[in-house]
Amino acid sequence: MNETAAVPELDIDPYAPENLLHPYPMHERMREAGAVVRLSPYPSVMACARHEQVHAVLNDHATFISSAGVGLTNFRTEKPFRPPSLILEADPPHHTATRAILSRILSPKTVMQIRATFAAEADALVERCVAKGEIDGIHDLAQPYPLKVFPDAVGLDGEGRENLLLYGDLVFNSMGPRNELLARSAERVGPVTQWIMDHCQRAQLRPGGFGDQIYQAAEAGEITMEQAPMLVRSFLSAGVDTTINGIGNALYSLAQHPGEYARLHGDPALARPAFEEALRWESTAQTFYRTAVRATEIAGVPVQENTKVLCMLAAANRDPRKWPDPDRYDITRRPVGHMAFGSGIHGCVGQAIARLEGEVVLSALARRVKRIELTGEPTRRLNNTLRALETLPLRLIPA
Ligand code: OVM
């Protein structure tokens, strides 16, 4: 093939229920078809599923911009479903100040300060799960844990937190097409959007919490007072549904691999690499888009100005060009370079907190539970962007 050869076109809809349920055969077809492919249901999109090209696109933020939206919708020609995020859906120079603020609030130093609290909550919740014996891994563990620790750290009070689940589901569905999934989650959300915006106000946020720290940055002149609630909105959009599913997917990964769980139980210090490998193996955020701001190329394939480029993070995370035996869940792999948190200047700003949450939950489990057994078929919650479980029936056998 030369550089002007036609781009392979596949009759694949990444948002069709069968592909959301079982994405891996689709990922392989996309990776093997070419470095860049087209998908016939979305004729204007170009898609990358190999690690090298996904990494290249995400690390050229000057060419592949985020301000036109990081979903299928092109904000230059279509109306965003909500006012754009000041960090996710922004480019430098606008992105720079907001990123610096969130990066400071969610820094390694913060992780050191919150670690003991986050670990104690994980120990207590795992203890309650062990007492139950038979649990739903999602409703009894993966969901209540982030829903407790993260909004506590942001500084929200206890009431109405389930609203964060409905809102997160909508935000991540909104990055796909206007399909049934989006319509149904928009229906369910109703007054929740107003609840979210109300809870971005300073009066709702405990002094000293992550939310209040954004207002402090506004007082210091780093952003305007009008921008502050919008940046708190990013915490409430991206901070809960992501970690719930990261933890849920890690529990499911371990439940499917009793040998790997046994290694984790034998050495609880493997909690962190076991979580990291679960992020690679079952990436929570499956996809993000960028938009070509000018005519360019990817792997020699011409890309026209204003093209939406679909980056298949989850496919890149199982690319055999990058990972030996990519479909194997191996908790000692240490998967440096996985893109479950994205890559480049937009790489997940909360990843240190996400890793802390995953680590302390798996560590509590490793210390307290000898074996975890699936007691039935898990069910999925389909979402246009997230790989999510609805239920995960488990039996915990205490150590
Ligand atoms: C935001 C936001 C929303 C969803 C995801 C995300 C993965 C950020 O509102 O800034 O990052």
Coordinates of C-alpha atoms and ligand atoms in Angstrom, one line a residue:
M1 CA 0.0 0.0 0.0
N2 CA 1.2 3.5 -0.8
E3 CA 0.3 6.7 0.9
T4 CA -2.6 7.4 -1.5
A5 CA -4.2 4.0 -1.1
A6 CA -7.8 4.1 0.0
V7 CA -8.3 4.1 3.8
P8 CA -9.8 0.7 4.8
E9 CA -13.5 1.1 5.5
L10 CA -15.2 -1.3 8.0
D11 CA -18.9 -1.8 8.5
I12 CA -18.6 -1.4 12.2
D13 CA -20.7 0.7 14.6
P14 CA -18.7 0.9 17.9
Y15 CA -21.9 2.0 19.6
A16 CA -24.0 -1.0 18.5
P17 CA -25.1 -2.9 21.6
E18 CA -23.2 -6.1 20.6
N19 CA -20.0 -4.1 20.2
L20 CA -20.5 -2.4 23.5
L21 CA -21.1 -5.7 25.1
H22 CA -18.2 -7.5 23.4
P23 CA -15.7 -4.9 22.1
Y24 CA -12.6 -7.0 21.7
P25 CA -13.4 -8.7 18.3
M26 CA -14.2 -5.2 17.0
H27 CA -11.0 -3.8 18.3
E28 CA -9.0 -6.5 16.6
R29 CA -10.7 -6.0 13.3
M30 CA -10.0 -2.3 13.5
R31 CA -6.3 -2.7 14.5
E32 CA -5.7 -5.3 11.8
A33 CA -7.4 -3.4 9.0
G34 CA -5.0 -0.5 9.2
A35 CA -3.3 2.3 11.2
V36 CA -6.3 4.5 10.4
V37 CA -9.7 3.2 9.3
R38 CA -13.1 4.5 8.4
L39 CA -16.3 3.2 9.8
S40 CA -19.2 3.2 7.4
P41 CA -21.9 4.3 9.9
Y42 CA -19.9 7.4 10.6
P43 CA -18.5 8.3 7.2
S44 CA -16.7 11.5 8.2
V45 CA -14.8 10.0 11.2
M46 CA -11.3 8.5 11.0
A47 CA -10.5 5.9 13.7
C48 CA -7.2 4.7 15.2
A49 CA -7.1 1.5 17.2
R50 CA -3.3 0.8 17.4
H51 CA -1.3 2.0 20.3
E52 CA 1.2 4.0 18.1
Q53 CA -1.4 6.1 16.3
V54 CA -3.6 6.7 19.4
H55 CA -0.5 7.9 21.3
A56 CA 0.6 10.1 18.4
V57 CA -2.8 11.8 18.0
L58 CA -3.2 12.4 21.8
N59 CA 0.3 13.8 22.0
D60 CA -0.1 16.3 19.1
H61 CA -2.7 18.6 20.8
A62 CA -1.8 21.5 18.5
T63 CA -3.1 19.5 15.5
F64 CA -5.7 17.3 17.1
I65 CA -7.7 19.7 19.3
S66 CA -10.2 19.1 22.1
S67 CA -12.1 22.4 21.9
A68 CA -14.3 21.0 19.1
G69 CA -15.4 18.3 21.7
V70 CA -13.9 15.0 22.6
G71 CA -17.0 13.0 21.5
L72 CA -18.5 12.5 18.1
T73 CA -20.3 15.8 18.1
N74 CA -18.2 18.6 16.4
F75 CA -18.8 21.7 18.5
R76 CA -17.8 23.9 15.5
T77 CA -20.9 22.8 13.6
E78 CA -23.2 21.2 16.2
K79 CA -24.5 22.4 19.6
P80 CA -22.8 20.8 22.6
F81 CA -25.2 19.1 25.0
R82 CA -24.0 21.4 27.8
P83 CA -21.6 24.4 28.1
P84 CA -18.2 22.9 27.3
S85 CA -15.9 21.8 30.1
L86 CA -13.2 24.4 30.8
I87 CA -10.5 21.7 30.9
L88 CA -11.6 18.6 28.9
E89 CA -13.0 20.5 26.0
A90 CA -10.5 23.3 25.9
D91 CA -7.1 23.9 24.2
P92 CA -4.1 25.9 25.3
P93 CA -4.0 28.7 26.2
H94 CA -7.5 28.4 27.8
H95 CA -6.7 24.9 29.0
T96 CA -3.5 25.9 30.7
A97 CA -4.7 27.8 33.8
T98 CA -7.6 25.4 34.5
R99 CA -5.4 22.4 34.2
A100 CA -2.8 23.9 36.5
I101 CA -5.4 24.5 39.2
L102 CA -6.9 21.0 39.1
S103 CA -3.4 19.5 38.8
R104 CA -2.4 21.2 42.0
I105 CA -5.6 20.3 43.9
L106 CA -5.2 16.6 42.8
S107 CA -1.5 16.4 43.3
P108 CA 0.7 13.7 44.9
K109 CA 0.9 15.8 48.0
T110 CA -2.9 15.8 48.3
V111 CA -2.8 12.0 47.9
M112 CA -0.5 11.7 50.8
Q113 CA -2.9 13.8 52.9
I114 CA -6.0 11.9 52.1
R115 CA -4.5 8.4 51.9
A116 CA -5.2 7.4 55.5
T117 CA -8.9 8.4 55.3
F118 CA -9.3 6.7 51.9
A119 CA -7.7 3.5 53.2
A120 CA -9.8 3.4 56.4
E121 CA -13.0 3.8 54.3
A122 CA -11.9 1.0 52.1
D123 CA -11.1 -1.3 55.0
A124 CA -14.5 -0.5 56.6
L125 CA -16.4 -1.1 53.5
V126 CA -14.6 -4.4 52.6
E127 CA -15.3 -5.5 56.2
R128 CA -19.0 -5.0 55.7
C129 CA -18.8 -6.9 52.5
V130 CA -17.0 -9.8 54.1
A131 CA -19.7 -9.9 56.8
K132 CA -22.3 -10.2 54.1
G133 CA -20.4 -13.0 52.4
E134 CA -22.4 -12.8 49.2
I135 CA -22.3 -9.4 47.6
D136 CA -23.0 -7.5 44.5
G137 CA -19.6 -6.2 43.6
I138 CA -21.0 -3.1 42.0
H139 CA -23.8 -2.1 44.4
D140 CA -22.0 -3.2 47.6
L141 CA -18.4 -2.1 46.8
A142 CA -17.4 -0.5 43.5
Q143 CA -20.2 2.0 43.7
P144 CA -20.5 3.0 47.4
Y145 CA -16.7 3.5 47.8
P146 CA -16.1 6.3 45.3
L147 CA -19.5 7.8 46.1
K148 CA -18.3 8.2 49.7
V149 CA -14.7 9.2 49.5
F150 CA -14.6 11.5 46.4
P151 CA -17.6 13.7 47.1
D152 CA -16.4 13.9 50.7
A153 CA -13.0 15.1 49.4
V154 CA -14.7 17.6 47.1
G155 CA -16.7 18.9 50.1
L156 CA -20.3 17.9 49.2
D157 CA -22.6 17.0 52.1
G158 CA -24.1 13.5 52.2
E159 CA -27.5 14.1 50.5
G160 CA -28.4 13.3 46.9
R161 CA -25.1 11.7 45.8
E162 CA -26.9 9.2 43.6
N163 CA -27.5 12.1 41.3
L164 CA -23.8 12.0 40.4
L165 CA -24.3 8.5 38.9
L166 CA -27.1 9.7 36.6
Y167 CA -25.1 12.7 35.6
G168 CA -21.9 10.8 34.9
D169 CA -23.8 8.3 32.8
L170 CA -25.2 11.2 30.7
V171 CA -21.9 13.0 30.3
F172 CA -20.2 9.8 29.0
N173 CA -23.1 8.9 26.8
S174 CA -23.1 12.3 25.3
M175 CA -19.7 11.6 23.8
G176 CA -21.2 9.1 21.4
P177 CA -23.9 9.4 18.8
R178 CA -27.5 10.5 19.5
N179 CA -28.6 7.0 20.0
E180 CA -31.1 5.2 22.3
L181 CA -28.5 5.1 25.1
L182 CA -28.2 8.9 25.1
A183 CA -31.9 9.5 24.8
R184 CA -32.7 7.2 27.7
S185 CA -30.0 8.7 29.9
A186 CA -31.1 12.2 29.1
E187 CA -34.7 11.2 30.0
R188 CA -33.6 9.8 33.4
V189 CA -31.4 12.8 34.2
G190 CA -34.3 15.3 34.5
P191 CA -33.8 17.7 37.4
V192 CA -30.3 16.2 38.1
T193 CA -28.5 18.7 35.9
Q194 CA -29.9 21.5 38.0
W195 CA -28.9 19.7 41.2
I196 CA -25.3 19.3 39.8
M197 CA -25.1 23.0 38.9
D198 CA -26.5 24.0 42.3
H199 CA -23.8 21.9 44.0
C200 CA -21.0 23.6 42.1
Q201 CA -21.7 26.8 44.2
R202 CA -19.3 27.7 46.9
A203 CA -22.0 27.7 49.6
Q204 CA -22.5 23.9 49.0
L205 CA -18.8 23.1 49.4
R206 CA -17.0 22.5 52.7
P207 CA -14.2 25.0 53.3
G208 CA -10.8 23.4 52.4
G209 CA -12.3 20.7 50.2
F210 CA -11.3 20.3 46.5
G211 CA -14.3 22.4 45.4
D212 CA -13.5 25.2 47.8
Q213 CA -9.9 25.2 46.6
I214 CA -11.1 26.1 43.1
Y215 CA -12.9 29.1 44.6
Q216 CA -9.6 30.0 46.4
A217 CA -7.8 29.9 43.0
A218 CA -10.5 32.2 41.6
E219 CA -9.9 34.6 44.6
A220 CA -6.2 34.5 43.8
G221 CA -7.0 35.6 40.2
E222 CA -6.0 32.4 38.5
I223 CA -9.4 32.1 36.9
T224 CA -12.6 34.2 37.1
M225 CA -15.3 33.7 39.7
E226 CA -17.7 32.8 36.8
Q227 CA -15.3 30.0 35.8
A228 CA -15.1 28.4 39.3
P229 CA -18.4 26.6 39.4
M230 CA -17.8 25.2 35.9
L231 CA -14.5 23.8 37.1
V232 CA -16.2 22.2 40.1
R233 CA -18.5 20.7 37.5
S234 CA -15.6 18.8 36.1
F235 CA -15.1 17.0 39.5
L236 CA -18.7 16.1 39.6
S237 CA -18.6 14.9 35.9
A238 CA -15.4 12.9 35.8
G239 CA -14.7 11.9 39.4
V240 CA -17.2 9.2 40.3
D241 CA -18.5 7.1 37.3
T242 CA -15.0 6.6 36.1
T243 CA -13.6 5.2 39.4
I244 CA -16.7 3.2 40.1
N245 CA -16.2 1.4 36.8
G246 CA -12.4 1.2 37.2
I247 CA -12.9 -0.6 40.5
G248 CA -15.8 -2.7 39.2
N249 CA -13.8 -3.8 36.2
A250 CA -10.8 -4.7 38.4
L251 CA -13.1 -6.8 40.7
Y252 CA -14.4 -8.6 37.6
S253 CA -10.9 -9.1 36.2
L254 CA -9.8 -10.7 39.5
A255 CA -13.0 -12.8 39.8
Q256 CA -12.3 -14.2 36.3
H257 CA -8.7 -15.0 37.2
P258 CA -8.5 -17.0 40.5
G259 CA -4.8 -17.6 40.0
E260 CA -4.2 -13.8 39.8
Y261 CA -6.4 -13.2 42.9
A262 CA -4.4 -15.8 44.8
R263 CA -1.1 -14.0 43.9
L264 CA -2.7 -10.7 45.1
H265 CA -3.9 -12.4 48.4
G266 CA -0.4 -13.7 48.8
D267 CA 1.2 -10.3 48.4
P268 CA -1.3 -7.4 49.0
A269 CA 1.5 -5.0 47.8
L270 CA 0.4 -6.1 44.3
A271 CA -2.9 -4.2 44.8
R272 CA -1.6 -1.2 42.8
P273 CA -0.2 -3.1 39.9
A274 CA -3.3 -5.4 39.8
F275 CA -5.4 -2.2 39.5
E276 CA -3.2 -0.8 36.8
E277 CA -3.3 -4.0 34.8
A278 CA -7.1 -4.0 35.1
L279 CA -7.2 -0.5 33.6
R280 CA -5.2 -1.8 30.6
W281 CA -7.2 -5.0 30.3
E282 CA -10.7 -3.5 30.7
S283 CA -10.3 0.2 30.1
T284 CA -13.0 2.3 31.8
A285 CA -13.0 5.0 29.2
Q286 CA -13.1 3.1 25.9
T287 CA -12.9 6.0 23.5
F288 CA -12.2 9.7 23.1
Y289 CA -12.1 11.9 20.0
R290 CA -10.0 14.7 18.8
T291 CA -10.6 17.1 15.8
A292 CA -7.9 17.9 13.2
V293 CA -7.6 21.7 13.3
R294 CA -5.8 21.6 9.9
A295 CA -5.1 19.2 7.1
T296 CA -2.6 16.7 8.3
E297 CA -1.7 13.0 8.2
I298 CA -1.7 10.0 10.5
A299 CA 0.7 7.2 9.6
G300 CA 0.9 8.7 6.1
V301 CA -2.8 8.7 5.7
P302 CA -4.1 12.2 4.7
V303 CA -6.6 13.7 7.2
Q304 CA -8.7 16.7 6.1
E305 CA -9.2 19.8 8.3
N306 CA -12.1 19.4 10.7
T307 CA -12.1 15.6 10.7
K308 CA -13.2 13.9 13.9
V309 CA -10.5 11.3 14.9
L310 CA -11.7 8.5 17.1
C311 CA -9.0 7.2 19.5
M312 CA -9.8 3.7 20.6
L313 CA -8.0 3.7 24.0
A314 CA -9.2 0.3 25.0
A315 CA -8.0 -1.2 21.6
A316 CA -4.6 0.4 22.0
N317 CA -4.3 -1.1 25.4
R318 CA -4.5 -4.6 23.9
D319 CA -2.5 -3.9 20.8
P320 CA -0.2 -6.9 20.2
R321 CA 2.3 -4.5 18.6
K322 CA 2.8 -2.9 22.0
W323 CA 1.9 -5.6 24.6
P324 CA 3.1 -9.3 24.7
D325 CA 0.1 -11.6 25.1
P326 CA -2.2 -8.5 25.3
D327 CA -5.4 -10.4 26.2
R328 CA -3.8 -11.9 29.3
Y329 CA -4.7 -10.3 32.6
D330 CA -1.3 -10.5 34.5
I331 CA -1.1 -8.5 37.7
T332 CA 2.7 -8.4 37.6
R333 CA 2.9 -7.0 34.0
R334 CA 3.3 -3.3 35.1
P335 CA 1.7 -2.0 32.0
V336 CA 3.6 1.3 31.6
G337 CA 2.3 3.3 28.7
H338 CA -1.3 2.1 28.8
M339 CA -3.8 4.8 27.8
A340 CA -6.7 4.1 30.1
F341 CA -6.1 7.6 31.5
G342 CA -5.5 9.1 28.0
S343 CA -2.1 10.6 27.2
G344 CA -0.6 14.0 26.7
I345 CA -1.7 17.3 28.1
H346 CA -5.3 16.1 28.6
G347 CA -4.2 12.9 30.4
C348 CA -6.5 12.3 33.4
V349 CA -5.7 15.0 35.9
G350 CA -7.2 12.9 38.7
Q351 CA -5.3 9.7 38.0
A352 CA -3.3 9.8 41.3
I353 CA -6.6 9.9 43.2
A354 CA -8.1 7.2 41.0
R355 CA -5.1 5.0 41.6
L356 CA -5.3 5.6 45.3
E357 CA -8.9 4.5 45.3
G358 CA -8.2 1.3 43.3
E359 CA -5.2 0.5 45.4
V360 CA -6.8 0.8 48.8
V361 CA -9.9 -1.2 47.8
L362 CA -7.9 -4.0 46.3
S363 CA -5.4 -4.0 49.2
A364 CA -8.3 -4.2 51.7
L365 CA -9.7 -7.1 49.8
A366 CA -6.4 -8.9 49.4
R367 CA -5.8 -8.7 53.2
R368 CA -9.2 -9.8 54.3
V369 CA -10.4 -12.2 51.6
K370 CA -8.8 -15.5 50.6
R371 CA -10.9 -16.1 47.4
I372 CA -13.5 -14.3 45.4
E373 CA -16.0 -16.4 43.4
L374 CA -18.4 -15.4 40.7
T375 CA -21.8 -16.7 41.7
G376 CA -23.6 -15.8 38.5
E377 CA -23.3 -14.0 35.2
P378 CA -22.5 -10.3 35.7
T379 CA -24.7 -7.9 33.7
R380 CA -23.5 -4.8 31.8
R381 CA -24.7 -1.2 31.9
L382 CA -24.2 -0.1 28.3
N383 CA -22.7 3.4 27.9
N384 CA -21.4 5.1 24.7
T385 CA -18.0 5.7 26.4
L386 CA -17.6 3.7 29.6
R387 CA -17.1 0.0 30.0
A388 CA -19.5 -0.5 32.9
L389 CA -21.1 -3.3 34.9
E390 CA -24.6 -3.1 36.3
T391 CA -24.2 -6.2 38.6
L392 CA -21.4 -8.5 39.7
P393 CA -22.5 -11.3 41.9
L394 CA -19.7 -12.4 44.1
R395 CA -19.0 -14.6 47.1
L396 CA -16.1 -13.5 49.3
I397 CA -14.3 -16.2 51.2
P398 CA -12.6 -14.7 54.3
A399 CA -9.0 -15.3 55.0
Ligands
OVM1 C1 -15.2 17.5 32.5 C2 -15.1 16.0 32.2 C3 -16.2 15.3 32.0 C4 -16.1 13.9 31.6 C5 -14.8 13.4 31.6 C6 -13.7 14.1 31.8 C7 -12.3 12.2 31.4 C8 -13.9 15.5 32.1 O1 -16.4 17.9 32.8 O2 -14.3 18.2 32.6 O3 -12.5 13.6 31.7

